PDB file of C-alpha atoms in Angstrom:
ATOM      1  CA  MET B   4     -21.020  14.483 -22.170  1.00  0.00           C
ATOM      2  CA  ASP B   5     -23.145  11.886 -23.833  1.00  0.00           C
ATOM      3  CA  THR B   6     -23.223   8.740 -21.717  1.00  0.00           C
ATOM      4  CA  ARG B   7     -25.106   5.608 -22.696  1.00  0.00           C
ATOM      5  CA  ILE B   8     -25.525   2.383 -20.815  1.00  0.00           C
ATOM      6  CA  GLY B   9     -27.324  -0.537 -22.322  1.00  0.00           C
ATOM      7  CA  VAL B  10     -27.827  -4.246 -21.866  1.00  0.00           C
ATOM      8  CA  SER B  11     -28.578  -6.735 -24.581  1.00  0.00           C
ATOM      9  CA  THR B  12     -28.995 -10.495 -24.545  1.00  0.00           C
ATOM     10  CA  MET B  13     -28.396 -12.499 -27.686  1.00  0.00           C
ATOM     11  CA  PRO B  14     -27.896 -16.190 -26.873  1.00  0.00           C
ATOM     12  CA  GLY B  15     -29.333 -17.154 -30.210  1.00  0.00           C
ATOM     13  CA  ILE B  16     -26.619 -15.317 -32.064  1.00  0.00           C
ATOM     14  CA  LEU B  17     -23.533 -16.196 -30.084  1.00  0.00           C
ATOM     15  CA  GLY B  18     -24.612 -19.271 -28.181  1.00  0.00           C
ATOM     16  CA  THR B  19     -23.095 -20.223 -24.837  1.00  0.00           C
ATOM     17  CA  ARG B  20     -19.647 -18.744 -25.440  1.00  0.00           C
ATOM     18  CA  LEU B  21     -21.041 -15.220 -25.299  1.00  0.00           C
ATOM     19  CA  ALA B  22     -24.358 -15.481 -23.533  1.00  0.00           C
ATOM     20  CA  SER B  23     -24.970 -11.829 -22.889  1.00  0.00           C
ATOM     21  CA  THR B  24     -23.357  -8.475 -23.365  1.00  0.00           C
ATOM     22  CA  MET B  25     -23.591  -5.168 -21.614  1.00  0.00           C
ATOM     23  CA  HIS B  26     -21.949  -1.972 -22.656  1.00  0.00           C
ATOM     24  CA  ALA B  27     -21.484   1.562 -21.485  1.00  0.00           C
ATOM     25  CA  MET B  28     -19.923   4.383 -23.384  1.00  0.00           C
ATOM     26  CA  THR B  29     -19.055   8.037 -23.488  1.00  0.00           C
ATOM     27  CA  ASP B  30     -17.580   9.932 -26.422  1.00  0.00           C
ATOM     28  CA  LEU B  31     -14.113   8.889 -25.256  1.00  0.00           C
ATOM     29  CA  LEU B  32     -14.528   5.514 -23.624  1.00  0.00           C
ATOM     30  CA  LYS B  33     -16.503   2.413 -24.476  1.00  0.00           C
ATOM     31  CA  VAL B  34     -16.820  -0.476 -22.043  1.00  0.00           C
ATOM     32  CA  ASP B  35     -18.210  -3.843 -23.082  1.00  0.00           C
ATOM     33  CA  VAL B  36     -19.047  -6.678 -20.728  1.00  0.00           C
ATOM     34  CA  ALA B  37     -19.264 -10.213 -22.064  1.00  0.00           C
ATOM     35  CA  THR B  38     -19.308 -13.703 -20.651  1.00  0.00           C
ATOM     36  CA  GLN B  39     -16.704 -16.112 -21.972  1.00  0.00           C
ATOM     37  CA  GLY B  40     -17.250 -19.509 -20.470  1.00  0.00           C
ATOM     38  CA  GLU B  41     -17.068 -19.002 -16.718  1.00  0.00           C
ATOM     39  CA  ARG B  42     -15.264 -15.680 -17.040  1.00  0.00           C
ATOM     40  CA  THR B  43     -16.750 -12.210 -17.274  1.00  0.00           C
ATOM     41  CA  VAL B  44     -14.642 -10.025 -19.528  1.00  0.00           C
ATOM     42  CA  ILE B  45     -14.886  -6.257 -19.216  1.00  0.00           C
ATOM     43  CA  SER B  46     -13.238  -4.624 -22.215  1.00  0.00           C
ATOM     44  CA  ALA B  47     -12.411  -0.927 -22.161  1.00  0.00           C
ATOM     45  CA  THR B  48     -11.630   0.916 -25.388  1.00  0.00           C
ATOM     46  CA  GLY B  49     -10.586   4.568 -25.553  1.00  0.00           C
ATOM     47  CA  GLU B  50      -9.336   7.028 -22.957  1.00  0.00           C
ATOM     48  CA  ILE B  51      -9.638   6.836 -19.161  1.00  0.00           C
ATOM     49  CA  ASP B  52      -9.305  10.161 -17.412  1.00  0.00           C
ATOM     50  CA  LEU B  53     -11.194  12.390 -14.987  1.00  0.00           C
ATOM     51  CA  SER B  54     -14.145  12.637 -17.388  1.00  0.00           C
ATOM     52  CA  THR B  55     -14.536   8.932 -18.155  1.00  0.00           C
ATOM     53  CA  ALA B  56     -13.205   7.130 -15.066  1.00  0.00           C
ATOM     54  CA  PRO B  57     -16.488   7.530 -13.125  1.00  0.00           C
ATOM     55  CA  MET B  58     -18.345   5.522 -15.773  1.00  0.00           C
ATOM     56  CA  LEU B  59     -15.797   2.710 -15.567  1.00  0.00           C
ATOM     57  CA  GLU B  60     -15.882   2.862 -11.772  1.00  0.00           C
ATOM     58  CA  THR B  61     -19.683   2.561 -11.723  1.00  0.00           C
ATOM     59  CA  LEU B  62     -19.590  -0.437 -14.033  1.00  0.00           C
ATOM     60  CA  LEU B  63     -16.813  -2.152 -12.056  1.00  0.00           C
ATOM     61  CA  ASP B  64     -18.747  -1.549  -8.826  1.00  0.00           C
ATOM     62  CA  GLU B  65     -21.813  -3.176 -10.357  1.00  0.00           C
ATOM     63  CA  MET B  66     -19.713  -6.161 -11.405  1.00  0.00           C
ATOM     64  CA  SER B  67     -17.788  -6.463  -8.129  1.00  0.00           C
ATOM     65  CA  GLY B  68     -19.714  -9.539  -7.007  1.00  0.00           C
ATOM     66  CA  VAL B  69     -18.858 -11.482 -10.133  1.00  0.00           C
ATOM     67  CA  ASP B  70     -16.387 -14.377  -9.963  1.00  0.00           C
ATOM     68  CA  GLY B  71     -13.535 -14.687 -12.432  1.00  0.00           C
ATOM     69  CA  MET B  72     -13.580 -11.143 -13.723  1.00  0.00           C
ATOM     70  CA  VAL B  73     -11.141 -10.119 -16.460  1.00  0.00           C
ATOM     71  CA  LEU B  74     -10.520  -6.434 -17.171  1.00  0.00           C
ATOM     72  CA  ASP B  75      -9.199  -6.029 -20.704  1.00  0.00           C
ATOM     73  CA  LEU B  76      -7.342  -2.745 -21.085  1.00  0.00           C
ATOM     74  CA  SER B  77      -5.607  -3.613 -24.361  1.00  0.00           C
ATOM     75  CA  GLY B  78      -7.829  -1.132 -26.212  1.00  0.00           C
ATOM     76  CA  VAL B  79      -7.098   1.768 -23.878  1.00  0.00           C
ATOM     77  CA  THR B  80      -5.194   4.523 -25.673  1.00  0.00           C
ATOM     78  CA  PHE B  81      -4.747   6.809 -22.667  1.00  0.00           C
ATOM     79  CA  ILE B  82      -4.953   6.460 -18.899  1.00  0.00           C
ATOM     80  CA  ASP B  83      -3.921   8.726 -16.044  1.00  0.00           C
ATOM     81  CA  SER B  84      -3.878   8.419 -12.253  1.00  0.00           C
ATOM     82  CA  THR B  85      -7.647   8.929 -12.081  1.00  0.00           C
ATOM     83  CA  GLY B  86      -8.156   5.755 -14.089  1.00  0.00           C
ATOM     84  CA  LEU B  87      -5.434   3.969 -12.176  1.00  0.00           C
ATOM     85  CA  ARG B  88      -7.232   4.701  -8.897  1.00  0.00           C
ATOM     86  CA  VAL B  89     -10.397   3.098 -10.283  1.00  0.00           C
ATOM     87  CA  ILE B  90      -8.497  -0.018 -11.340  1.00  0.00           C
ATOM     88  CA  LEU B  91      -6.663  -0.277  -8.019  1.00  0.00           C
ATOM     89  CA  GLY B  92      -9.982   0.127  -6.201  1.00  0.00           C
ATOM     90  CA  ALA B  93     -11.552  -2.683  -8.205  1.00  0.00           C
ATOM     91  CA  ASP B  94      -8.489  -4.857  -7.648  1.00  0.00           C
ATOM     92  CA  THR B  95      -8.630  -4.237  -3.897  1.00  0.00           C
ATOM     93  CA  LYS B  96     -12.331  -5.106  -3.729  1.00  0.00           C
ATOM     94  CA  ALA B  97     -11.786  -8.252  -5.777  1.00  0.00           C
ATOM     95  CA  GLY B  98      -8.892  -9.250  -3.549  1.00  0.00           C
ATOM     96  CA  GLU B  99     -10.852  -8.652  -0.342  1.00  0.00           C
ATOM     97  CA  SER B 100     -13.700 -10.808  -1.585  1.00  0.00           C
ATOM     98  CA  GLY B 101     -11.316 -13.542  -2.702  1.00  0.00           C
ATOM     99  CA  ARG B 102     -12.523 -13.331  -6.283  1.00  0.00           C
ATOM    100  CA  GLY B 103      -9.444 -11.821  -7.889  1.00  0.00           C
ATOM    101  CA  LEU B 104      -9.186  -9.557 -10.889  1.00  0.00           C
ATOM    102  CA  ALA B 105      -7.165 -10.462 -13.966  1.00  0.00           C
ATOM    103  CA  ILE B 106      -6.022  -7.469 -15.994  1.00  0.00           C
ATOM    104  CA  VAL B 107      -5.041  -7.585 -19.654  1.00  0.00           C
ATOM    105  CA  ALA B 108      -2.516  -4.908 -20.578  1.00  0.00           C
ATOM    106  CA  THR B 109      -0.103  -4.816 -23.467  1.00  0.00           C
ATOM    107  CA  ASP B 110       2.767  -2.445 -24.163  1.00  0.00           C
ATOM    108  CA  GLY B 111       1.504   1.108 -24.386  1.00  0.00           C
ATOM    109  CA  PRO B 112       0.127   3.832 -22.143  1.00  0.00           C
ATOM    110  CA  VAL B 113      -1.445   1.430 -19.647  1.00  0.00           C
ATOM    111  CA  MET B 114       1.738  -0.541 -18.982  1.00  0.00           C
ATOM    112  CA  ARG B 115       3.709   2.710 -19.005  1.00  0.00           C
ATOM    113  CA  LEU B 116       1.616   4.062 -16.118  1.00  0.00           C
ATOM    114  CA  PHE B 117       1.582   0.706 -14.285  1.00  0.00           C
ATOM    115  CA  GLU B 118       5.375   0.498 -14.426  1.00  0.00           C
ATOM    116  CA  LEU B 119       5.878   4.172 -13.661  1.00  0.00           C
ATOM    117  CA  THR B 120       3.843   3.906 -10.471  1.00  0.00           C
ATOM    118  CA  GLY B 121       5.114   0.450  -9.535  1.00  0.00           C
ATOM    119  CA  VAL B 122       1.671  -1.163  -9.468  1.00  0.00           C
ATOM    120  CA  ASP B 123       2.665  -3.666 -12.165  1.00  0.00           C
ATOM    121  CA  VAL B 124       4.133  -5.907  -9.455  1.00  0.00           C
ATOM    122  CA  ARG B 125       0.909  -5.799  -7.452  1.00  0.00           C
ATOM    123  CA  LEU B 126      -1.645  -6.477 -10.178  1.00  0.00           C
ATOM    124  CA  SER B 127      -2.428  -9.792 -11.833  1.00  0.00           C
ATOM    125  CA  LEU B 128      -1.410  -8.923 -15.399  1.00  0.00           C
ATOM    126  CA  PHE B 129      -1.843 -10.888 -18.622  1.00  0.00           C
ATOM    127  CA  GLU B 130      -0.862 -10.183 -22.218  1.00  0.00           C
ATOM    128  CA  SER B 131      -4.156 -11.320 -23.742  1.00  0.00           C
ATOM    129  CA  VAL B 132      -7.730 -12.175 -22.831  1.00  0.00           C
ATOM    130  CA  ALA B 133      -7.024 -15.755 -23.902  1.00  0.00           C
ATOM    131  CA  ALA B 134      -4.160 -15.986 -21.412  1.00  0.00           C
ATOM    132  CA  ALA B 135      -6.244 -14.380 -18.660  1.00  0.00           C
ATOM    133  CA  THR B 136      -9.258 -16.612 -19.173  1.00  0.00           C
ATOM    134  CA  THR B 137      -7.034 -19.691 -19.273  1.00  0.00           C
ATOM    135  CA  ASP B 138      -4.765 -18.899 -16.352  1.00  0.00           C
ATOM    136  CA  ALA B 139      -6.757 -16.525 -14.143  1.00  0.00           C
TER     137      ALA B 139
ATOM    138  CA  MET P  19      13.053  29.628 -21.771  1.00  0.00           C
ATOM    139  CA  ARG P  20      13.779  33.299 -22.488  1.00  0.00           C
ATOM    140  CA  ASP P  21      11.282  35.107 -24.715  1.00  0.00           C
ATOM    141  CA  GLU P  22      13.958  35.903 -27.302  1.00  0.00           C
ATOM    142  CA  ASP P  23      14.715  32.179 -27.642  1.00  0.00           C
ATOM    143  CA  ILE P  24      11.155  31.254 -28.599  1.00  0.00           C
ATOM    144  CA  VAL P  25      10.443  30.616 -32.278  1.00  0.00           C
ATOM    145  CA  ASP P  26       6.873  29.354 -31.917  1.00  0.00           C
ATOM    146  CA  ARG P  27       4.535  29.896 -28.976  1.00  0.00           C
ATOM    147  CA  LEU P  28       1.323  27.880 -29.029  1.00  0.00           C
ATOM    148  CA  GLN P  29      -1.284  28.568 -26.368  1.00  0.00           C
ATOM    149  CA  LEU P  30      -4.574  26.901 -25.473  1.00  0.00           C
ATOM    150  CA  ASP P  31      -7.041  28.542 -23.077  1.00  0.00           C
ATOM    151  CA  VAL P  32     -10.027  26.409 -22.105  1.00  0.00           C
ATOM    152  CA  PRO P  33     -12.521  26.259 -19.262  1.00  0.00           C
ATOM    153  CA  ALA P  34     -11.247  23.999 -16.478  1.00  0.00           C
ATOM    154  CA  THR P  35     -13.670  21.125 -16.952  1.00  0.00           C
ATOM    155  CA  PRO P  36     -13.052  17.355 -17.203  1.00  0.00           C
ATOM    156  CA  SER P  37     -14.707  17.092 -20.608  1.00  0.00           C
ATOM    157  CA  LEU P  38     -11.930  19.216 -22.144  1.00  0.00           C
ATOM    158  CA  LEU P  39      -9.015  17.091 -20.922  1.00  0.00           C
ATOM    159  CA  ALA P  40      -8.961  15.167 -24.191  1.00  0.00           C
ATOM    160  CA  THR P  41      -8.826  18.448 -26.104  1.00  0.00           C
ATOM    161  CA  ILE P  42      -5.872  19.542 -23.979  1.00  0.00           C
ATOM    162  CA  ARG P  43      -4.041  16.292 -24.703  1.00  0.00           C
ATOM    163  CA  LEU P  44      -4.743  16.642 -28.406  1.00  0.00           C
ATOM    164  CA  PHE P  45      -3.343  20.170 -28.368  1.00  0.00           C
ATOM    165  CA  VAL P  46      -0.192  19.133 -26.522  1.00  0.00           C
ATOM    166  CA  ALA P  47       0.408  16.179 -28.835  1.00  0.00           C
ATOM    167  CA  SER P  48      -0.075  18.300 -31.949  1.00  0.00           C
ATOM    168  CA  ALA P  49       2.194  21.042 -30.658  1.00  0.00           C
ATOM    169  CA  ALA P  50       4.837  18.527 -29.606  1.00  0.00           C
ATOM    170  CA  ARG P  51       4.844  17.001 -33.078  1.00  0.00           C
ATOM    171  CA  THR P  52       5.450  20.487 -34.462  1.00  0.00           C
ATOM    172  CA  ALA P  53       8.548  20.526 -32.261  1.00  0.00           C
ATOM    173  CA  ASP P  54       9.636  17.152 -33.700  1.00  0.00           C
ATOM    174  CA  LEU P  55       9.439  15.402 -30.346  1.00  0.00           C
ATOM    175  CA  GLY P  56       9.359  11.606 -30.408  1.00  0.00           C
ATOM    176  CA  GLU P  57       6.169   9.639 -29.891  1.00  0.00           C
ATOM    177  CA  ASP P  58       7.340   8.206 -26.551  1.00  0.00           C
ATOM    178  CA  THR P  59       7.998  11.711 -25.256  1.00  0.00           C
ATOM    179  CA  ILE P  60       4.662  12.886 -26.622  1.00  0.00           C
ATOM    180  CA  GLY P  61       2.895  10.064 -24.778  1.00  0.00           C
ATOM    181  CA  ASP P  62       4.629  11.058 -21.557  1.00  0.00           C
ATOM    182  CA  LEU P  63       3.796  14.722 -22.167  1.00  0.00           C
ATOM    183  CA  LYS P  64       0.115  13.908 -22.614  1.00  0.00           C
ATOM    184  CA  LEU P  65       0.153  12.052 -19.305  1.00  0.00           C
ATOM    185  CA  ALA P  66       2.028  14.788 -17.427  1.00  0.00           C
ATOM    186  CA  VAL P  67      -0.170  17.575 -18.775  1.00  0.00           C
ATOM    187  CA  SER P  68      -3.332  15.577 -18.127  1.00  0.00           C
ATOM    188  CA  GLU P  69      -2.211  14.961 -14.536  1.00  0.00           C
ATOM    189  CA  ALA P  70      -1.549  18.669 -14.017  1.00  0.00           C
ATOM    190  CA  ALA P  71      -4.799  19.725 -15.664  1.00  0.00           C
ATOM    191  CA  SER P  72      -6.786  17.178 -13.654  1.00  0.00           C
ATOM    192  CA  ALA P  73      -5.158  18.496 -10.486  1.00  0.00           C
ATOM    193  CA  ILE P  74      -6.256  22.019 -11.395  1.00  0.00           C
ATOM    194  CA  ILE P  75      -9.823  20.869 -12.041  1.00  0.00           C
ATOM    195  CA  THR P  76     -10.129  18.726  -8.912  1.00  0.00           C
ATOM    196  CA  SER P  77      -8.739  21.550  -6.789  1.00  0.00           C
ATOM    197  CA  GLY P  78     -11.940  23.444  -7.555  1.00  0.00           C
ATOM    198  CA  HIS P  79     -10.578  25.957 -10.028  1.00  0.00           C
ATOM    199  CA  HIS P  80     -13.478  27.021 -12.250  1.00  0.00           C
ATOM    200  CA  GLY P  81     -11.768  29.587 -14.445  1.00  0.00           C
ATOM    201  CA  THR P  82      -9.534  29.230 -17.459  1.00  0.00           C
ATOM    202  CA  LEU P  83      -6.895  26.559 -17.750  1.00  0.00           C
ATOM    203  CA  THR P  84      -3.925  27.522 -19.890  1.00  0.00           C
ATOM    204  CA  VAL P  85      -1.408  25.320 -21.675  1.00  0.00           C
ATOM    205  CA  VAL P  86       1.549  26.897 -23.468  1.00  0.00           C
ATOM    206  CA  VAL P  87       4.034  25.107 -25.697  1.00  0.00           C
ATOM    207  CA  ALA P  88       7.088  27.259 -26.446  1.00  0.00           C
ATOM    208  CA  ILE P  89       9.377  25.969 -29.185  1.00  0.00           C
ATOM    209  CA  GLY P  90      12.902  27.274 -29.644  1.00  0.00           C
ATOM    210  CA  PRO P  91      16.176  26.161 -31.192  1.00  0.00           C
ATOM    211  CA  ALA P  92      17.525  24.922 -27.871  1.00  0.00           C
ATOM    212  CA  GLY P  93      14.426  23.014 -26.904  1.00  0.00           C
ATOM    213  CA  THR P  94      10.762  23.090 -26.051  1.00  0.00           C
ATOM    214  CA  SER P  95       8.932  23.903 -22.854  1.00  0.00           C
ATOM    215  CA  VAL P  96       5.392  23.073 -21.850  1.00  0.00           C
ATOM    216  CA  GLU P  97       3.563  25.056 -19.191  1.00  0.00           C
ATOM    217  CA  VAL P  98       0.277  24.336 -17.446  1.00  0.00           C
ATOM    218  CA  SER P  99      -1.398  26.921 -15.220  1.00  0.00           C
ATOM    219  CA  PRO P 100      -2.809  27.978 -12.776  1.00  0.00           C
ATOM    220  CA  LEU P 101      -1.307  25.363 -10.504  1.00  0.00           C
ATOM    221  CA  SER P 102      -0.217  25.456  -6.876  1.00  0.00           C
ATOM    222  CA  SER P 103       1.971  23.026  -4.988  1.00  0.00           C
ATOM    223  CA  GLU P 104      -1.109  21.888  -3.041  1.00  0.00           C
ATOM    224  CA  ASP P 105      -2.779  20.883  -6.310  1.00  0.00           C
ATOM    225  CA  LEU P 106       0.018  18.425  -7.043  1.00  0.00           C
ATOM    226  CA  THR P 107      -0.343  16.509  -3.801  1.00  0.00           C
ATOM    227  CA  GLY P 108      -3.187  14.176  -3.020  1.00  0.00           C
ATOM    228  CA  ASP P 109      -3.889  10.771  -1.572  1.00  0.00           C
ATOM    229  CA  HIS P 110      -1.810   7.747  -2.481  1.00  0.00           C
ATOM    230  CA  LEU P 111      -1.150   8.678  -6.103  1.00  0.00           C
ATOM    231  CA  HIS P 112       0.255  12.168  -6.218  1.00  0.00           C
ATOM    232  CA  PRO P 113      -0.015  13.809  -9.643  1.00  0.00           C
ATOM    233  CA  GLY P 114       3.221  15.618  -8.823  1.00  0.00           C
ATOM    234  CA  ASP P 115       5.034  12.327  -8.299  1.00  0.00           C
ATOM    235  CA  ILE P 116       3.909  11.067 -11.685  1.00  0.00           C
ATOM    236  CA  VAL P 117       4.959  14.292 -13.410  1.00  0.00           C
ATOM    237  CA  ARG P 118       8.375  14.191 -11.730  1.00  0.00           C
ATOM    238  CA  ALA P 119       8.812  10.514 -12.596  1.00  0.00           C
ATOM    239  CA  LEU P 120       8.110  11.347 -16.226  1.00  0.00           C
ATOM    240  CA  PHE P 121      10.097  14.589 -16.344  1.00  0.00           C
ATOM    241  CA  PRO P 122      12.574  15.009 -13.468  1.00  0.00           C
ATOM    242  CA  ALA P 123      13.446  18.516 -14.668  1.00  0.00           C
ATOM    243  CA  ALA P 124       9.840  19.727 -14.316  1.00  0.00           C
ATOM    244  CA  THR P 125       9.401  22.591 -11.871  1.00  0.00           C
ATOM    245  CA  LEU P 126       6.611  24.612 -10.352  1.00  0.00           C
ATOM    246  CA  ASP P 127       7.037  28.311 -11.106  1.00  0.00           C
ATOM    247  CA  MET P 128       5.410  29.869  -8.054  1.00  0.00           C
ATOM    248  CA  ASP P 129       5.443  33.393  -9.520  1.00  0.00           C
ATOM    249  CA  ARG P 130       3.343  32.334 -12.493  1.00  0.00           C
ATOM    250  CA  SER P 131       1.533  29.430 -10.771  1.00  0.00           C
ATOM    251  CA  ALA P 132       2.662  27.229 -13.628  1.00  0.00           C
ATOM    252  CA  LEU P 133       4.059  23.742 -14.000  1.00  0.00           C
ATOM    253  CA  VAL P 134       7.016  24.045 -16.379  1.00  0.00           C
ATOM    254  CA  ILE P 135       8.305  21.017 -18.269  1.00  0.00           C
ATOM    255  CA  PRO P 136      11.548  21.748 -20.143  1.00  0.00           C
ATOM    256  CA  LEU P 137      12.472  19.445 -23.002  1.00  0.00           C
ATOM    257  CA  ALA P 138      15.837  19.425 -24.736  1.00  0.00           C
ATOM    258  CA  SER P 139      15.863  19.638 -28.499  1.00  0.00           C
ATOM    259  CA  GLY P 140      15.510  16.184 -30.050  1.00  0.00           C
ATOM    260  CA  SER P 141      13.884  14.613 -26.982  1.00  0.00           C
ATOM    261  CA  GLY P 142      12.418  11.211 -27.565  1.00  0.00           C
TER     262      GLY P 142
END
């Protein structure tokens, strides 16, 4: 599988609101990292399964020391228990370090799996990035 | 489902590798639409089949993974093989638990080493 990880900095283009971006992608999943004010927003788009979850896990591990992290899953079109384990692992690490992890999930496959497994009551869930960056 | 009750039988045989999970889901969704299943049911089917297929792959099976969608007048069934009961158990998130939560009527056919998900006609 083709996997690409890249980092780009473009303060001149987007100013202080989005100071830098990082992204990683496979054929099925794209993950973008951006800074919004004091929050770091990790946005996943595509499918999270056994083939793509390791890439997301690696990126979340690398970002685990960051304060005010928001994981935006609103662009995820499929997720299974492999992906859920990665998210729960990141949430546990964030909780242990006292940093917290805000998760954006709207109606769809992500919320379906969260509710099915009962983790929706454990996670810090928001309906939009705006809500997460305001309230997280 | 008895053989004489099957109108259409769609089968996918692929190597048991993670990179083909998306192909498996695409096959199941396409076949389920042929059976006029609803989109909510199709979403659940994709999850259940992906859980079963992932369990087969993570168990170390390196051969062929088979998915069969059998469509008949009384309903549709989806089978994933080869799967053992050990494959469906794991750590704190059992694939078998997720499959059963999605489809309580799902069973493991030990003779054929297959997860069988029966769906009534008009599901979803």
